[in-house]
Coordinates of N, CA and C in Angstrom, one line a residue:
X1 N -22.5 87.8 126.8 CA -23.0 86.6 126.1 C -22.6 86.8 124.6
X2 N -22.4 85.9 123.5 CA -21.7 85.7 122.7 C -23.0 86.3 121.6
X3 N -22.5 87.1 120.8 CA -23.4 86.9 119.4 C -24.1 85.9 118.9
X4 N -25.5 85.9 118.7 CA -26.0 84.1 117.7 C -25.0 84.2 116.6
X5 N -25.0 85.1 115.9 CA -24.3 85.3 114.3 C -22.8 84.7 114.6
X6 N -22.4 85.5 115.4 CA -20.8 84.8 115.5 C -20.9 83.7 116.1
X7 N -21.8 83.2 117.0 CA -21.6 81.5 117.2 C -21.7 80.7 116.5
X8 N -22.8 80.9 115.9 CA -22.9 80.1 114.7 C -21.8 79.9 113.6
X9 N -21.2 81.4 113.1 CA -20.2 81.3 112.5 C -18.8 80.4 112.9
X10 N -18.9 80.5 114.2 CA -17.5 79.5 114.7 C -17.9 78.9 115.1
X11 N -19.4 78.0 115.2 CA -19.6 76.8 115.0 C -19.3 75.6 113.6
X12 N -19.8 76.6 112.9 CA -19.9 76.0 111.5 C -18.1 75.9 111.0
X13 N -17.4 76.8 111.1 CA -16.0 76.7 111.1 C -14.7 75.3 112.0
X14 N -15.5 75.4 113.0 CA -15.4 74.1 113.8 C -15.7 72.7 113.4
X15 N -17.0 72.6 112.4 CA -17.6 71.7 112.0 C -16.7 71.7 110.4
X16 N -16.4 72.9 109.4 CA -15.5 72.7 108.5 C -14.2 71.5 109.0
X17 N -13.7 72.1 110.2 CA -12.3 72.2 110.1 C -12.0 70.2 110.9
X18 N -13.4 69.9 111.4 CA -13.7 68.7 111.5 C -13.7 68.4 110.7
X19 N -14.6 68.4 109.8 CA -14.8 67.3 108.6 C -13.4 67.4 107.8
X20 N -12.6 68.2 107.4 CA -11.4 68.2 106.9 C -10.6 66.8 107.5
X21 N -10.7 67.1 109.1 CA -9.9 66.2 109.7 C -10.1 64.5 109.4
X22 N -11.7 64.5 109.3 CA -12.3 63.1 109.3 C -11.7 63.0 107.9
X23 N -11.9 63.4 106.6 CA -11.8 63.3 105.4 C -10.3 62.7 105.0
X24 N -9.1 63.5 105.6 CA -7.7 63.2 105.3 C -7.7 61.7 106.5
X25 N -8.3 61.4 107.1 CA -8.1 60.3 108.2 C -8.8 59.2 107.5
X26 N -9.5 59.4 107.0 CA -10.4 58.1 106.0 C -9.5 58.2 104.9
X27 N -8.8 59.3 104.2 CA -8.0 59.1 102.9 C -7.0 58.2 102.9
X28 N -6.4 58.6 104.6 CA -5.4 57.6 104.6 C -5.6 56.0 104.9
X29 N -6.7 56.2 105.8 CA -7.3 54.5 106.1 C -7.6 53.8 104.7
X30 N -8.3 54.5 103.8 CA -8.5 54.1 102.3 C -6.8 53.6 101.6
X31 N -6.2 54.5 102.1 CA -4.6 54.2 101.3 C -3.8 53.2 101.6
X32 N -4.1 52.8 103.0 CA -3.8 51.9 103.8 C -4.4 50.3 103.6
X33 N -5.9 50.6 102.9 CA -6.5 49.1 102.6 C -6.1 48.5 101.6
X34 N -5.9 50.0 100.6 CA -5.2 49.7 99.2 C -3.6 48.9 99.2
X35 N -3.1 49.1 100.4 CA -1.3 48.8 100.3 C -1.8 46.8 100.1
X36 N -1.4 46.6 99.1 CA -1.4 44.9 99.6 C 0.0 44.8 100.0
X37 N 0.4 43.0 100.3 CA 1.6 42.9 101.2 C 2.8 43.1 100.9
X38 N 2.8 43.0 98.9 CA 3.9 43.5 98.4 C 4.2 44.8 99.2
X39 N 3.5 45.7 99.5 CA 3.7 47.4 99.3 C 3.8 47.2 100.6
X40 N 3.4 46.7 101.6 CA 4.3 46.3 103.2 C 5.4 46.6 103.3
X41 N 5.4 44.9 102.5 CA 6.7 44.5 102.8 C 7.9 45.8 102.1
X42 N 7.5 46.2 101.0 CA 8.3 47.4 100.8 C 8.8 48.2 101.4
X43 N 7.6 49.1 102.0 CA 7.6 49.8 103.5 C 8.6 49.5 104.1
X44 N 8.3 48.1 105.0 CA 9.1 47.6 106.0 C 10.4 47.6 105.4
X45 N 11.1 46.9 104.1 CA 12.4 47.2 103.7 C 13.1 48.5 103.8
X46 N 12.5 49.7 103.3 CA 12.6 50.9 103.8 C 13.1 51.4 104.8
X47 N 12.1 50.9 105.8 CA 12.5 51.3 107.5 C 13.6 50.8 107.5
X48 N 13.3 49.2 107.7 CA 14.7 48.5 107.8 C 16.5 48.9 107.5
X49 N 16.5 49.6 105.7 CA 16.9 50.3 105.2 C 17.5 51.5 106.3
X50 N 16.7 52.3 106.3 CA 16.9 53.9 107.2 C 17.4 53.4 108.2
X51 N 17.1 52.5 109.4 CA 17.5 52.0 110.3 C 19.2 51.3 110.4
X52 N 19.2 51.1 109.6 CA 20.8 50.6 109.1 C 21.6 51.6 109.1
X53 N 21.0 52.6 108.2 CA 22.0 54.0 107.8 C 22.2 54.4 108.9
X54 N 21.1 54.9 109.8 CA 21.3 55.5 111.3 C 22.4 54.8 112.0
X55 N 22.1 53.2 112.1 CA 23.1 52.6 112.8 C 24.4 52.8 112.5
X56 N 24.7 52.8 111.4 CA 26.4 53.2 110.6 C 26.7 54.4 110.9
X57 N 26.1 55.5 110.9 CA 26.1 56.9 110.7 C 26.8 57.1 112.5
X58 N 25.7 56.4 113.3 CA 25.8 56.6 115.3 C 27.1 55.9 115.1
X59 N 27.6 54.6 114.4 CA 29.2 54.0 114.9 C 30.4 54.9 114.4
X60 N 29.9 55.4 113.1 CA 31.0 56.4 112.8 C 31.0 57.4 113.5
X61 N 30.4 58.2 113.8 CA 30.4 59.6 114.9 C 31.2 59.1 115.9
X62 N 30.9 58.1 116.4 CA 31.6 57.5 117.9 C 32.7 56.8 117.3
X63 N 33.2 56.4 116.0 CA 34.6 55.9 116.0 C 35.5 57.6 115.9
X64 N 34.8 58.5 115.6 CA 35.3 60.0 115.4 C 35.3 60.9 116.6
X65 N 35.1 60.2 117.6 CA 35.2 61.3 119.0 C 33.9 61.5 119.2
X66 N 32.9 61.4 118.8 CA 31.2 61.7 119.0 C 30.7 61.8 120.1
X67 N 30.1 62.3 121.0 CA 30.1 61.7 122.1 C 30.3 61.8 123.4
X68 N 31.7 62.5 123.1 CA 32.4 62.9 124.2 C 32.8 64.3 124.3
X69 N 33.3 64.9 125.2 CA 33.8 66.1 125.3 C 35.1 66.3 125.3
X70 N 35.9 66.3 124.2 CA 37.3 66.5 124.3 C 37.7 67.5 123.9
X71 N 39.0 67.4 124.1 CA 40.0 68.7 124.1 C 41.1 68.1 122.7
X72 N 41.4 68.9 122.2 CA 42.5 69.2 120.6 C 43.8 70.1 121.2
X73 N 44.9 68.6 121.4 CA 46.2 69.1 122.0 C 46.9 69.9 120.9
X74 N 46.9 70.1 120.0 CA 47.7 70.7 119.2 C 46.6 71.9 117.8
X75 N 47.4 73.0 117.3 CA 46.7 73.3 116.4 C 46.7 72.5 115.1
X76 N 47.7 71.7 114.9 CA 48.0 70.9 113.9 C 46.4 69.7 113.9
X77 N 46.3 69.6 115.2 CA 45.3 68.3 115.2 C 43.7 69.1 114.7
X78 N 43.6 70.4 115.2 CA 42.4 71.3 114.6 C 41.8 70.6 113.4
X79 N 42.6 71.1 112.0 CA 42.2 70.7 110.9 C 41.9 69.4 110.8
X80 N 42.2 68.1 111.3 CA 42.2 67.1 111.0 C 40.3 67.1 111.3
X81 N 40.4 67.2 113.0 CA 39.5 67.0 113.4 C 37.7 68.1 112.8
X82 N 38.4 69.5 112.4 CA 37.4 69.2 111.5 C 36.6 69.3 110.1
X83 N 38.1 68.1 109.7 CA 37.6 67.6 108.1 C 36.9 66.3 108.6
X84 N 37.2 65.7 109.7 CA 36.7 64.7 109.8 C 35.2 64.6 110.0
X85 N 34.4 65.3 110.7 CA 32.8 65.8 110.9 C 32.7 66.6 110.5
X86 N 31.4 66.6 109.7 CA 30.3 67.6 109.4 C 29.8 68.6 110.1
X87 N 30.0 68.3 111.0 CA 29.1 69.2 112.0 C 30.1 69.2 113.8
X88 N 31.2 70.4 113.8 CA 31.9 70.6 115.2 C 31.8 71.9 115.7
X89 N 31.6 72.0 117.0 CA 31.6 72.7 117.6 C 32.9 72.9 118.7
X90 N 33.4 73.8 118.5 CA 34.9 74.1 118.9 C 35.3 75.9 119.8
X91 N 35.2 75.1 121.4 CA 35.5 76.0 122.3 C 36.8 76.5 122.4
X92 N 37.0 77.9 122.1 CA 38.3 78.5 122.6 C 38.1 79.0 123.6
X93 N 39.3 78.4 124.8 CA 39.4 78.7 126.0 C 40.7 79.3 126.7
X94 N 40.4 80.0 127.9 CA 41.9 79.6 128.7 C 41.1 79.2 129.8
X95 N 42.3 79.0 130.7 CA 41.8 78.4 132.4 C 41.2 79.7 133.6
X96 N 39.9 79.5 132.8 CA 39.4 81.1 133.8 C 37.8 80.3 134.2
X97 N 37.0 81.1 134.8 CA 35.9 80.7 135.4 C 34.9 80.6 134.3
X98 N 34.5 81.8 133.3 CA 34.0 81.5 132.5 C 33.8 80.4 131.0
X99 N 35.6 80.2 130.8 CA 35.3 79.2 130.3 C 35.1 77.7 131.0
X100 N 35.4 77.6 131.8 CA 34.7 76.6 132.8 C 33.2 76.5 132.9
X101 N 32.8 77.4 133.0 CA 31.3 77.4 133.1 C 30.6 76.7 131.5
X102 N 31.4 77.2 130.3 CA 31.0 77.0 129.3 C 31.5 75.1 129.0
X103 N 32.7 74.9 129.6 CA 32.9 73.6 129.6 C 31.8 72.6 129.9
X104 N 30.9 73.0 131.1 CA 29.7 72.4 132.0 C 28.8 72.1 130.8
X105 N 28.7 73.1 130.2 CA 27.5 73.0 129.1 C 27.8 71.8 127.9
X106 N 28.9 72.4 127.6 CA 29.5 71.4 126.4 C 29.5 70.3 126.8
X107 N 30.0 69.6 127.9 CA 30.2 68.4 128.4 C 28.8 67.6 128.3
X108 N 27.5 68.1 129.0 CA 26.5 68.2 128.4 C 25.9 67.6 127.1
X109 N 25.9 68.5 126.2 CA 25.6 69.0 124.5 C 26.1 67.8 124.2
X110 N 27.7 67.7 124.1 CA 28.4 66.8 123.9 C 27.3 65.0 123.6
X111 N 27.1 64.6 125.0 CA 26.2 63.2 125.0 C 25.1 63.5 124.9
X112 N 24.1 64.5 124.4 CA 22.8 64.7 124.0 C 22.5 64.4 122.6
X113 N 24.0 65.3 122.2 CA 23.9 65.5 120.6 C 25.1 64.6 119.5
X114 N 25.1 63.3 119.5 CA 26.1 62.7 119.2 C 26.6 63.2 117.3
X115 N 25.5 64.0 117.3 CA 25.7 64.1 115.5 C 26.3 64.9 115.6
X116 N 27.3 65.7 116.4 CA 27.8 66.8 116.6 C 29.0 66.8 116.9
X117 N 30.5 66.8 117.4 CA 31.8 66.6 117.5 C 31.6 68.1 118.6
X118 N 32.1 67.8 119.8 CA 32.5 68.8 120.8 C 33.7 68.8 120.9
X119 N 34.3 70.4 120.5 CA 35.6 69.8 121.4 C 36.1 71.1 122.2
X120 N 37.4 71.3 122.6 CA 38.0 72.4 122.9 C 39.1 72.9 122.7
X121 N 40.2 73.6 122.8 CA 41.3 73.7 122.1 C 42.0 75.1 123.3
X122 N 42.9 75.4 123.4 CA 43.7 76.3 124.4 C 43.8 77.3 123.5
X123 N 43.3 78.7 124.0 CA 43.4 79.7 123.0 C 44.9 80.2 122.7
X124 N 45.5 80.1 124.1 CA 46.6 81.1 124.4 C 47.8 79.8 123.2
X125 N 47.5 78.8 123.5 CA 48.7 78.0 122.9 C 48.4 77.6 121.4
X126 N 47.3 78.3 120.5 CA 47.3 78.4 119.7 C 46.9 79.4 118.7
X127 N 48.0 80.0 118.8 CA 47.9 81.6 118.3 C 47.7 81.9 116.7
X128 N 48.0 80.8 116.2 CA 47.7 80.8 114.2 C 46.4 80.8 114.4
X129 N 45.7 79.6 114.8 CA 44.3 79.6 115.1 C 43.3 80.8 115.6
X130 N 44.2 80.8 116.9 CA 43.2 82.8 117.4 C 43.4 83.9 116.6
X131 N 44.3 83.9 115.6 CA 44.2 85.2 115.0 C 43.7 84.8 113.8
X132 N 44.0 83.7 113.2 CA 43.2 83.5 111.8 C 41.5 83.6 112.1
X133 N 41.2 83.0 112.9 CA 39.9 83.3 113.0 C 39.2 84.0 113.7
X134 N 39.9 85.0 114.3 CA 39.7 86.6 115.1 C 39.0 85.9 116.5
X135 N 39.6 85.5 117.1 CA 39.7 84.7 118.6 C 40.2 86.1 119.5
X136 N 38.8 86.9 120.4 CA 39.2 87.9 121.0 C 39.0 88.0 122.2
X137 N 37.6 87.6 122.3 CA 36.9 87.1 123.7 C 36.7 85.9 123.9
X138 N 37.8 85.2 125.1 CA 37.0 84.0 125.5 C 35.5 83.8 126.8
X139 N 35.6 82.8 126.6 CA 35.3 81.9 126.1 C 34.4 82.0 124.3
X140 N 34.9 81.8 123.3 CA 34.5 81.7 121.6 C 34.1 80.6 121.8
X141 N 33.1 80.1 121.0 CA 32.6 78.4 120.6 C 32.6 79.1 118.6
X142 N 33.6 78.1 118.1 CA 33.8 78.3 116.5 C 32.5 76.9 116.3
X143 N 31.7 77.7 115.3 CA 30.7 76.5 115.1 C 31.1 76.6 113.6
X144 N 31.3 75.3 112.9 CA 31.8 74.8 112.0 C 31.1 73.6 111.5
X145 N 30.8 74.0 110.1 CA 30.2 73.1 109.3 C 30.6 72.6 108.0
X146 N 31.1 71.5 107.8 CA 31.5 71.2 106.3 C 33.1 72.1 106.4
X147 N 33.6 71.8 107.7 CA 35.2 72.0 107.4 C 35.6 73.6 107.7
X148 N 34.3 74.4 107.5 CA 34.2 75.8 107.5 C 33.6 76.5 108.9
X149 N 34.2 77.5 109.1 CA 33.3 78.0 110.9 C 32.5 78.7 109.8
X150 N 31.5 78.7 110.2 CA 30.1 79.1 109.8 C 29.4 80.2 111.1
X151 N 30.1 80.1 112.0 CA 29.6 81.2 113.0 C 30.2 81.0 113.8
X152 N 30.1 82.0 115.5 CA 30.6 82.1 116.5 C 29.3 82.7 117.4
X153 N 29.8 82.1 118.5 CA 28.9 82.3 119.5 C 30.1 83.0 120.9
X154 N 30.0 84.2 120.7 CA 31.5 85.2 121.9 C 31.1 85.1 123.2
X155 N 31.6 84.9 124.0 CA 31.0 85.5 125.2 C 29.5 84.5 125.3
X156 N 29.0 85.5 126.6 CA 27.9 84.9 127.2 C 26.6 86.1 126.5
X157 N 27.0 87.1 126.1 CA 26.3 87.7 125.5 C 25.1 87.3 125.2
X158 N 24.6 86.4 124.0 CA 23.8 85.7 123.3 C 23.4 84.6 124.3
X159 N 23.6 84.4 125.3 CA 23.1 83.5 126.4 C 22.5 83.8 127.7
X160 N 21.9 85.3 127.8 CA 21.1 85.8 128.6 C 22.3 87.4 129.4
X161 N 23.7 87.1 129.5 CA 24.9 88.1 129.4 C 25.1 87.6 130.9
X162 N 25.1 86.2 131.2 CA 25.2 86.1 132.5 C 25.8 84.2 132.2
X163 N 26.6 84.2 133.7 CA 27.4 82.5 133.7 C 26.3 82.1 134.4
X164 N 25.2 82.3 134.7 CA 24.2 81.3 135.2 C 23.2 80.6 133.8
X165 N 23.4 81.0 132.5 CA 22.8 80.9 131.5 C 22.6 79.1 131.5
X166 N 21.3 78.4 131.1 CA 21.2 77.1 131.1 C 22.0 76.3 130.1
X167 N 21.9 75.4 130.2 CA 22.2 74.7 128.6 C 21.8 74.5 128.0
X168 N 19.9 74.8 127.9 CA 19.3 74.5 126.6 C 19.1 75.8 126.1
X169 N 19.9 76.8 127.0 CA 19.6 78.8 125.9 C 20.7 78.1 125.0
X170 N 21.9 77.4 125.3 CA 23.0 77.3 124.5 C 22.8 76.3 123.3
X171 N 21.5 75.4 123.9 CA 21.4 74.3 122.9 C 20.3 75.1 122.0
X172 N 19.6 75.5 121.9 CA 19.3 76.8 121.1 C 19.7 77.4 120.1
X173 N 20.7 78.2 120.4 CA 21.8 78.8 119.7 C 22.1 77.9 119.2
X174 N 22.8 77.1 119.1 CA 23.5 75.9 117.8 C 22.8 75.3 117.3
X175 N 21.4 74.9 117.5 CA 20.3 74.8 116.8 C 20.0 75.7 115.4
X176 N 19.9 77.2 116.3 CA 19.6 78.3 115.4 C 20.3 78.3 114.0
X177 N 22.2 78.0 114.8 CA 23.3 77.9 113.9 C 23.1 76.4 113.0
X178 N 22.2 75.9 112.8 CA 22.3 74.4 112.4 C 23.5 73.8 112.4
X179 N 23.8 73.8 113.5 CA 25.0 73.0 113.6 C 24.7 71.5 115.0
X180 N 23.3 71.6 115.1 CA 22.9 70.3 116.0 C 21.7 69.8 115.7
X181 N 21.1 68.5 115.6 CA 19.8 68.2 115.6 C 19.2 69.1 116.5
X182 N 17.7 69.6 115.8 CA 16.8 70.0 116.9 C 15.3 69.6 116.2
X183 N 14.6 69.4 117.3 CA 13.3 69.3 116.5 C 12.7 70.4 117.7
X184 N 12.8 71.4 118.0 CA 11.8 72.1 118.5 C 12.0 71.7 120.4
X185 N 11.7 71.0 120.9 CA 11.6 70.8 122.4 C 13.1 70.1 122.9
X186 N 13.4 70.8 123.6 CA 14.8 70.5 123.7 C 15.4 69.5 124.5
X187 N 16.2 68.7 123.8 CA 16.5 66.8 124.1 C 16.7 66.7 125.6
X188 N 17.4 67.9 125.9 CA 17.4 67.9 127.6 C 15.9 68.0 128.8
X189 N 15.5 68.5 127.9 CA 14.3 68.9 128.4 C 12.9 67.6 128.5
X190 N 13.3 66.6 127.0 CA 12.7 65.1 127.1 C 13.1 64.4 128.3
X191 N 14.9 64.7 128.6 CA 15.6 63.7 129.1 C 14.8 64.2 130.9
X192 N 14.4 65.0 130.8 CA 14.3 65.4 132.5 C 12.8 65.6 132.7
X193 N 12.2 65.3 131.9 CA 10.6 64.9 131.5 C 10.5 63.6 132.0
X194 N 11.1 62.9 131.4 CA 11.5 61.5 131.6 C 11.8 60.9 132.6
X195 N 13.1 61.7 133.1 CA 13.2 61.0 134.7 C 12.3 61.9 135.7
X196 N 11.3 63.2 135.4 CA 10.4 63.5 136.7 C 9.9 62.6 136.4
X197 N 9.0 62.1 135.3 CA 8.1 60.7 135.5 C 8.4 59.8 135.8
X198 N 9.7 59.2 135.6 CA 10.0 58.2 137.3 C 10.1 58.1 137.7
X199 N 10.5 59.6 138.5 CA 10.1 59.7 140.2 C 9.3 59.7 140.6
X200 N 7.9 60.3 140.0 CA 6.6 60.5 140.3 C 6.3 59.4 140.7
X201 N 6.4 58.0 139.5 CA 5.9 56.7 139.4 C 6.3 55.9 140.9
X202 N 7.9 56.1 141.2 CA 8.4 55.6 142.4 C 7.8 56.1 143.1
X203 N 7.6 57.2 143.6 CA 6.9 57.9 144.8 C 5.7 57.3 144.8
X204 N 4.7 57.2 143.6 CA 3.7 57.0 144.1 C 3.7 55.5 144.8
X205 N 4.6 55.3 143.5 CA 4.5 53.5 144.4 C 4.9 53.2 145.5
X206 N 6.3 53.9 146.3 CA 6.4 53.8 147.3 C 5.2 54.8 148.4
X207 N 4.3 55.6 148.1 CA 3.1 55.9 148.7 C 2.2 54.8 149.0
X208 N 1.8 54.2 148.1 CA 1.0 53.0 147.9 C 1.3 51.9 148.7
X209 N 2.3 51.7 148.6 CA 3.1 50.5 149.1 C 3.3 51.1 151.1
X210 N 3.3 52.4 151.6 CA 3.6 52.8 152.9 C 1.9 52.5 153.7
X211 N 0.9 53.0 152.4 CA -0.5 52.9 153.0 C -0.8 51.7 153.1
X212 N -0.5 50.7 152.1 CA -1.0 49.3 152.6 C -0.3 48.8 153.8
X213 N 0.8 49.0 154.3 CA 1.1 48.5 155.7 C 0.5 48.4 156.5

């Protein structure tokens, strides 16, 4: 059985850490009565505002390859592609099992993370590129930011040291590397959150729907 003295004490702490909550929740309801409709309507222009930029920002990514998982036929085409994004992630490969496996992922990443440029590039056929940027082990992902690789991710190493590694240990890592939106729970992991709940929903309904017969 619990101490009186200590219950009390993490009662009373409980009751602090309430009233805090009530306090900032009425500050803002108070802040909120205060807005007259000028200060709305402001607001709302605002959003409106942000919502534009986002819009322009998602058409440009996708007029720039965004989106998709491609491949960079040439080393010449390299540089182009990444002056053109902020933010690419660039698989050096040859035609072996492991970089295949890492293809799976990227293909992936790729339509999760539109703010992002996936691509890939043939190690063996571009040799300026593998040695300038010490290309030793494939499969390499060159994570590149602002025109610059900013890191490397070698091997499977950093992804459990095994080709069964998921795609959100990988989406992780390029997180880590800021080189992809993350906010903490991983978009894949929304996306499959999302469709168990609508199978749950169908199942039940088709359960529902078998017992009323």
């Amino acid at each position: 059985m619990a101490n009186p003295n200590v219950q009390e004490i993490i009662e009373k702490q409980v009751l602090t850490v309430a009233k805090a909550v009530e306090d900032k929740i009425d500050d803002e309801i108070a802040a909120l009565d205060r807005l007259d409709l000028e200060d709305i309507e402001a607001l709302r222009e605002r959003r409106l505002q942000l919502m534009k930029k986002m819009a322009e920002k998602r058409s440009r990514w996708i007029s720039l390859g965004h989106g998709e998982y491609t491949e960079i036929p040439s080393e010449k085409d390299f540089f182009s592609v990444v002056k053109a994004s902020d933010r690419v992630v660039c698989h050096f490969y040859r035609d072996n099992w492991p970089c295949k496996v890492m293809d799976k992922h990227m293909s992936i990443l790729a339509k999760q993370h539109i703010e992002t440029r996936f691509v890939k590039i043939h190690a063996e056929k571009s040799p300026f590129l593998a040695e300038k940027l010490k290309i030793l082990v494939l499969p390499t992902l060159a994570l590149i930011k602002n025109a610059k690789v900013d890191d490397y991710v070698v091997g499977f190493d950093e992804l459990g040291g095994t080709d069964e590694f998921n795609t959100e240990d990988l989406e992780e890592r390029l997180a880590k590397a800021q080189v992809i939106f993350y906010e903490g729970e991983s978009s894949l992991n929304s996306s499959k959150s999302s469709a168990q709940t609508r199978r749950s929903v169908r199942q039940s309904e088709s359960h529902n729907s078998s017992d009323s017969d």
